[in-house]
PDB file of C-alpha atoms in Angstrom:
ATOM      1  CA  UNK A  28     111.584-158.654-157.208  1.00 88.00           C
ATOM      2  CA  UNK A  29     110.605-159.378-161.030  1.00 88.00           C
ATOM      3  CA  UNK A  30     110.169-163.084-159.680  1.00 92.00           C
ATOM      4  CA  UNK A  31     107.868-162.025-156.840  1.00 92.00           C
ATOM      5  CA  UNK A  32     105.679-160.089-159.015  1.00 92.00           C
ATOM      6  CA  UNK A  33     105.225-163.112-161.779  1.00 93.00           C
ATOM      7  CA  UNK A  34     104.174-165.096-158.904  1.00 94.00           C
ATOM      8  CA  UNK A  35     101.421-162.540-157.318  1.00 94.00           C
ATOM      9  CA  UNK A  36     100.482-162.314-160.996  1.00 94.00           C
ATOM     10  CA  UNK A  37      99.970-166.110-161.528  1.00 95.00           C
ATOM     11  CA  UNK A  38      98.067-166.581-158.204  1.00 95.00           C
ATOM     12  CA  UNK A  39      95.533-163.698-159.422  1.00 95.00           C
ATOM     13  CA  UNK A  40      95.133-165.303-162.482  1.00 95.00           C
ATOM     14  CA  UNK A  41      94.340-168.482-160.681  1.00 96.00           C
ATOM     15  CA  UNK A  42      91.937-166.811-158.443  1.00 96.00           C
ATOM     16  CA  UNK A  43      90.531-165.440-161.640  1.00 96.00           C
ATOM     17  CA  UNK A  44      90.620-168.899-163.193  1.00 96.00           C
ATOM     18  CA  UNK A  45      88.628-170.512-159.678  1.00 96.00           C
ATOM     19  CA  UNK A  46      86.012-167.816-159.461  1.00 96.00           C
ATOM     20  CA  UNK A  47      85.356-168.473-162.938  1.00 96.00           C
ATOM     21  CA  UNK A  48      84.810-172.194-162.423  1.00 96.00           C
ATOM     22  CA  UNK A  49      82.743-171.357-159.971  1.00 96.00           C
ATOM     23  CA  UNK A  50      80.139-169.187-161.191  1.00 96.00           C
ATOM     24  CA  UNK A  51      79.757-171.374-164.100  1.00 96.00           C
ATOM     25  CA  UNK A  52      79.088-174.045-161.355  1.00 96.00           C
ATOM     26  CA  UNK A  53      76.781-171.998-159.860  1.00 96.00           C
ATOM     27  CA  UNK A  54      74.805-171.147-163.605  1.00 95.00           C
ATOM     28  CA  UNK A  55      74.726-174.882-164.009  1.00 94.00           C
ATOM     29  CA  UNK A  56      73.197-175.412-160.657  1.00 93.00           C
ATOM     30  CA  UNK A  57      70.640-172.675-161.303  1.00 92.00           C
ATOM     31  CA  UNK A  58      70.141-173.572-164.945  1.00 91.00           C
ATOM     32  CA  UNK A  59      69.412-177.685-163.670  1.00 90.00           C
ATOM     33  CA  UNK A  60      66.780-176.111-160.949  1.00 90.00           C
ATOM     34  CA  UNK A  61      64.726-173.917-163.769  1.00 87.00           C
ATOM     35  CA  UNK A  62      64.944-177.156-166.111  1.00 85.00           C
ATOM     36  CA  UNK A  63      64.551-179.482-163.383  1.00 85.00           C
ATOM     37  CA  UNK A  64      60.772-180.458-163.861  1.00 81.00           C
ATOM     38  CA  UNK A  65      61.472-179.553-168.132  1.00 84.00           C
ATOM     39  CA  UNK A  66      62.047-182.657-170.511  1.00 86.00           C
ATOM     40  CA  UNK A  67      62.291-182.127-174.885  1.00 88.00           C
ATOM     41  CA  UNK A  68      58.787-184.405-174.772  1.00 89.00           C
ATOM     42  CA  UNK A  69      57.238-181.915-172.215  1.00 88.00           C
ATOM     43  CA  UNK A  70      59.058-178.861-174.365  1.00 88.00           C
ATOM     44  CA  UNK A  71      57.558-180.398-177.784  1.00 91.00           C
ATOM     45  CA  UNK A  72      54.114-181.080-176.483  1.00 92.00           C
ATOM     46  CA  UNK A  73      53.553-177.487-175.611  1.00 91.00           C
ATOM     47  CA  UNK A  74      54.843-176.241-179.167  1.00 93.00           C
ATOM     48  CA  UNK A  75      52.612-178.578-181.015  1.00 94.00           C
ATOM     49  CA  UNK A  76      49.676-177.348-178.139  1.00 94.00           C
ATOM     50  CA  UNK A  77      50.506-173.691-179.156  1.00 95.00           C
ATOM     51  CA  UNK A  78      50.576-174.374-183.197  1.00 95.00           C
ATOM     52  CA  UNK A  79      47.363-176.354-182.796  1.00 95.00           C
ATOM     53  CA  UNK A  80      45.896-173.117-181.076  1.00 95.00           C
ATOM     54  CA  UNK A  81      47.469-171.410-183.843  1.00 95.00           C
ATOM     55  CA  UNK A  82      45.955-173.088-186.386  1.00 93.00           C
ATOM     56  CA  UNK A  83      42.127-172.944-185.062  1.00 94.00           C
ATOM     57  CA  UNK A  84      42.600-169.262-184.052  1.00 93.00           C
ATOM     58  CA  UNK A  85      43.254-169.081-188.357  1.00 92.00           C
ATOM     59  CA  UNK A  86      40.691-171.280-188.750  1.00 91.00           C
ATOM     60  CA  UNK A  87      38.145-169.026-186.895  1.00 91.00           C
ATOM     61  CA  UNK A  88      39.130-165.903-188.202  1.00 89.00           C
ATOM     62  CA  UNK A  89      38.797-167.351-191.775  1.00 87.00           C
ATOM     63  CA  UNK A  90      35.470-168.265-190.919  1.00 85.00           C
ATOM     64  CA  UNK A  91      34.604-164.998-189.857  1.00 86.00           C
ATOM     65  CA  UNK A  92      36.091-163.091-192.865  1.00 83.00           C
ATOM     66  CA  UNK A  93      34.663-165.763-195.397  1.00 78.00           C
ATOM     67  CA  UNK A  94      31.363-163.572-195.709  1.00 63.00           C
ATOM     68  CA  UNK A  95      30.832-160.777-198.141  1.00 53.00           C
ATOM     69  CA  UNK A  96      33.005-158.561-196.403  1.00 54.00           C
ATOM     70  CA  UNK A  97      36.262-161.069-196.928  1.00 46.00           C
ATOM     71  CA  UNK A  98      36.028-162.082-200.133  1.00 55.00           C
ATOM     72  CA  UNK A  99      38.591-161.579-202.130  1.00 62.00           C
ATOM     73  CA  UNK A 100      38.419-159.327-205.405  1.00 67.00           C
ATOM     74  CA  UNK A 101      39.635-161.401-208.391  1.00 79.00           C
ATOM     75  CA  UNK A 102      40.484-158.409-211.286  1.00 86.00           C
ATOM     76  CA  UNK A 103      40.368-160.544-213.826  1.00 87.00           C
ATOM     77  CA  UNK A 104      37.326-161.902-213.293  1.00 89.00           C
ATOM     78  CA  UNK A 105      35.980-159.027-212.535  1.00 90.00           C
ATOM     79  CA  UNK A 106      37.166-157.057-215.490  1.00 92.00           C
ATOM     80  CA  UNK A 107      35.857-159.557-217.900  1.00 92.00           C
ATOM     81  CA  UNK A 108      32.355-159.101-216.449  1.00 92.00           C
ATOM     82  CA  UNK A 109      32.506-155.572-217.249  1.00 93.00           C
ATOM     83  CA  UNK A 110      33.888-156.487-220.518  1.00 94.00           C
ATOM     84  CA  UNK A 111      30.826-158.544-221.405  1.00 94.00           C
ATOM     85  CA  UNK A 112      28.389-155.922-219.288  1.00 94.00           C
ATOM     86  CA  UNK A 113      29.962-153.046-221.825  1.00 93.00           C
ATOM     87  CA  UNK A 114      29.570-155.647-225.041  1.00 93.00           C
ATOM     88  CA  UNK A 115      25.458-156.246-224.232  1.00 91.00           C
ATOM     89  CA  UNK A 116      24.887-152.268-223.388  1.00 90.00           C
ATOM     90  CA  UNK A 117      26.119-151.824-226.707  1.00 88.00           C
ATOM     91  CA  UNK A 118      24.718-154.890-228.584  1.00 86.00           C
ATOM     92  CA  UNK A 119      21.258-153.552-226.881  1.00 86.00           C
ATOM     93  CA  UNK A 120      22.064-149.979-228.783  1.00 84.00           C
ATOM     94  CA  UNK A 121      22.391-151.206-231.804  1.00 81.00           C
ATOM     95  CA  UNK A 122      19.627-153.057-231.671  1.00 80.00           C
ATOM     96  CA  UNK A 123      17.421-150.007-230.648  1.00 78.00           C
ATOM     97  CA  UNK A 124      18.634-147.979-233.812  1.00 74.00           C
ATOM     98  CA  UNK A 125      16.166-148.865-235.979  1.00 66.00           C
ATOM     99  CA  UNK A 126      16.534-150.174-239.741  1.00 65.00           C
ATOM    100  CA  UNK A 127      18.960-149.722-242.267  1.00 58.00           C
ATOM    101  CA  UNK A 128      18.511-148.253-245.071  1.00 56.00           C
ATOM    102  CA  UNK A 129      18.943-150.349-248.151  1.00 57.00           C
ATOM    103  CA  UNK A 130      19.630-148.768-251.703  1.00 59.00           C
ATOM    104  CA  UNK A 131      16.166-148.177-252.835  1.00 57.00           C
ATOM    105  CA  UNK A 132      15.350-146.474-250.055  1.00 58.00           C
ATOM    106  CA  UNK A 133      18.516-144.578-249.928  1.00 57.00           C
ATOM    107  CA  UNK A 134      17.372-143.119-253.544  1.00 62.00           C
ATOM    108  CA  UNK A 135      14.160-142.105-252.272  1.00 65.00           C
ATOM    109  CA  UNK A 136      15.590-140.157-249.616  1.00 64.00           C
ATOM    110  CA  UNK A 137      14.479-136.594-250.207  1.00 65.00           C
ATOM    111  CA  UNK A 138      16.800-134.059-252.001  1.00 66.00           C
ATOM    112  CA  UNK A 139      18.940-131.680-249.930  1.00 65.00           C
ATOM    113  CA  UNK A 140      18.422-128.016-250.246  1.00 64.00           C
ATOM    114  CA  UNK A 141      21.007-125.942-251.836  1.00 65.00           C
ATOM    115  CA  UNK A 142      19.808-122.508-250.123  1.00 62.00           C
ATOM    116  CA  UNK A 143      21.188-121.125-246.756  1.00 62.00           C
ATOM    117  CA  UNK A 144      20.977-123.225-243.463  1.00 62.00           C
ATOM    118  CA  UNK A 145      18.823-121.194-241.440  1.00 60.00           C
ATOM    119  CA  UNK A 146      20.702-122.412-237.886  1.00 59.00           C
ATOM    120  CA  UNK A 147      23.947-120.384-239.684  1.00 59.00           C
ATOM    121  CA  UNK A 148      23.516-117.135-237.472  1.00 62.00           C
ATOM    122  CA  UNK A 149      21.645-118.986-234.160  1.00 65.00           C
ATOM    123  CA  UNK A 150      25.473-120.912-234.197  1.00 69.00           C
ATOM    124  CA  UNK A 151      27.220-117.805-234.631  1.00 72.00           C
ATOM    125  CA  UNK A 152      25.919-115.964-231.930  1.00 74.00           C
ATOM    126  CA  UNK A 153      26.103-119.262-229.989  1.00 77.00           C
ATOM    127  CA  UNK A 154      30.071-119.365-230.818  1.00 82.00           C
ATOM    128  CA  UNK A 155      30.310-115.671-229.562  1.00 82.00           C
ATOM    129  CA  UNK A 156      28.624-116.335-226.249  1.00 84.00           C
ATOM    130  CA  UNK A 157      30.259-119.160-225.678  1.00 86.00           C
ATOM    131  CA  UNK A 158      33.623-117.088-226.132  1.00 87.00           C
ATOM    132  CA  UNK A 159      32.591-114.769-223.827  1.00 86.00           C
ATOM    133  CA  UNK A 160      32.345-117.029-221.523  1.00 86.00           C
ATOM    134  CA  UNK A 161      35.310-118.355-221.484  1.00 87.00           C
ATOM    135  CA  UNK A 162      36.988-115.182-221.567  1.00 88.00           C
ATOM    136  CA  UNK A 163      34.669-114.069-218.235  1.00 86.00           C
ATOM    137  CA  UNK A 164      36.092-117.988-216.446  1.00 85.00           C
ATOM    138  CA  UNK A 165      39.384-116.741-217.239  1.00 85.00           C
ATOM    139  CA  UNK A 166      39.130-113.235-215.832  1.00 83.00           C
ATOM    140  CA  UNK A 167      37.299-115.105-212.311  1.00 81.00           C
ATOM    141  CA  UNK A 168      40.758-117.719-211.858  1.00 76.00           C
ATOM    142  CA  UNK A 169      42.806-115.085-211.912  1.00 59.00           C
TER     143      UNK A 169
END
């Protein structure tokens, strides 16, 4: 009996084994039919085709893009222009202030007062206003 079974055992697995074979036969046959008109020239000639497209597509949209609108931002250069906008703003300032006294004229400066500076009180009440204000910006957050 145990011999009878090996055997119907070892005939499945050859029908296994044949069925096998020939499904790959029949993927080859299918696989020669969908390459069958297919050669590497014919495969490599479309890839170059498509990277040529590629590349003018890039080309075109770089074109487009190179106005105003796609330029790109260098920082650097762009933060030493404000650098040197900043340094002739303030060169211009200076220049605008007027002259320097020298040491002569320094000595015939007039004499400060020694009495009371009659802003004293205006700046006090100032102080106390502003206080209340304050005070009044508090009490609204809440």
């Amino acid at each position: 009996m145990l011999t009878v079974e090996r055997e119907i055992s070892s005939i499945e697995t050859a029908n296994i084994n044949k069925e096998t074979l020939d499904a790959m036969k029949h993927a080859q046959q299918a696989m020669k039919k969908i390459h069958g008109g297919l050669t590497i020239d014919k495969v490599d000639q479309t890839m170059e085709d498509l990277r040529e497209q590629h590349a003018i597509g890039e080309e075109i949209a770089e074109a487009l893009t190179q106005g105003n609108i796609g330029q790109g931002v260098d920082e650097d250069e762009l933060d030493e222009e404000l650098a040197e906008l900043q340094q002739e703003e303030l060169d211009n300032k200076m220049l605008r202030t007027g002259s320097v006294p020298v040491s002569d004229q320094i000595q015939r400066m007039p004499a400060v007062g020694t009495g009371e500076i009659k802003g004293k009180q205006q700046r006090i009440e100032e102080d106390d206003e502003e206080e209340e204000l304050r005070k009044l910006q508090a009490e609204m957050a809440m």
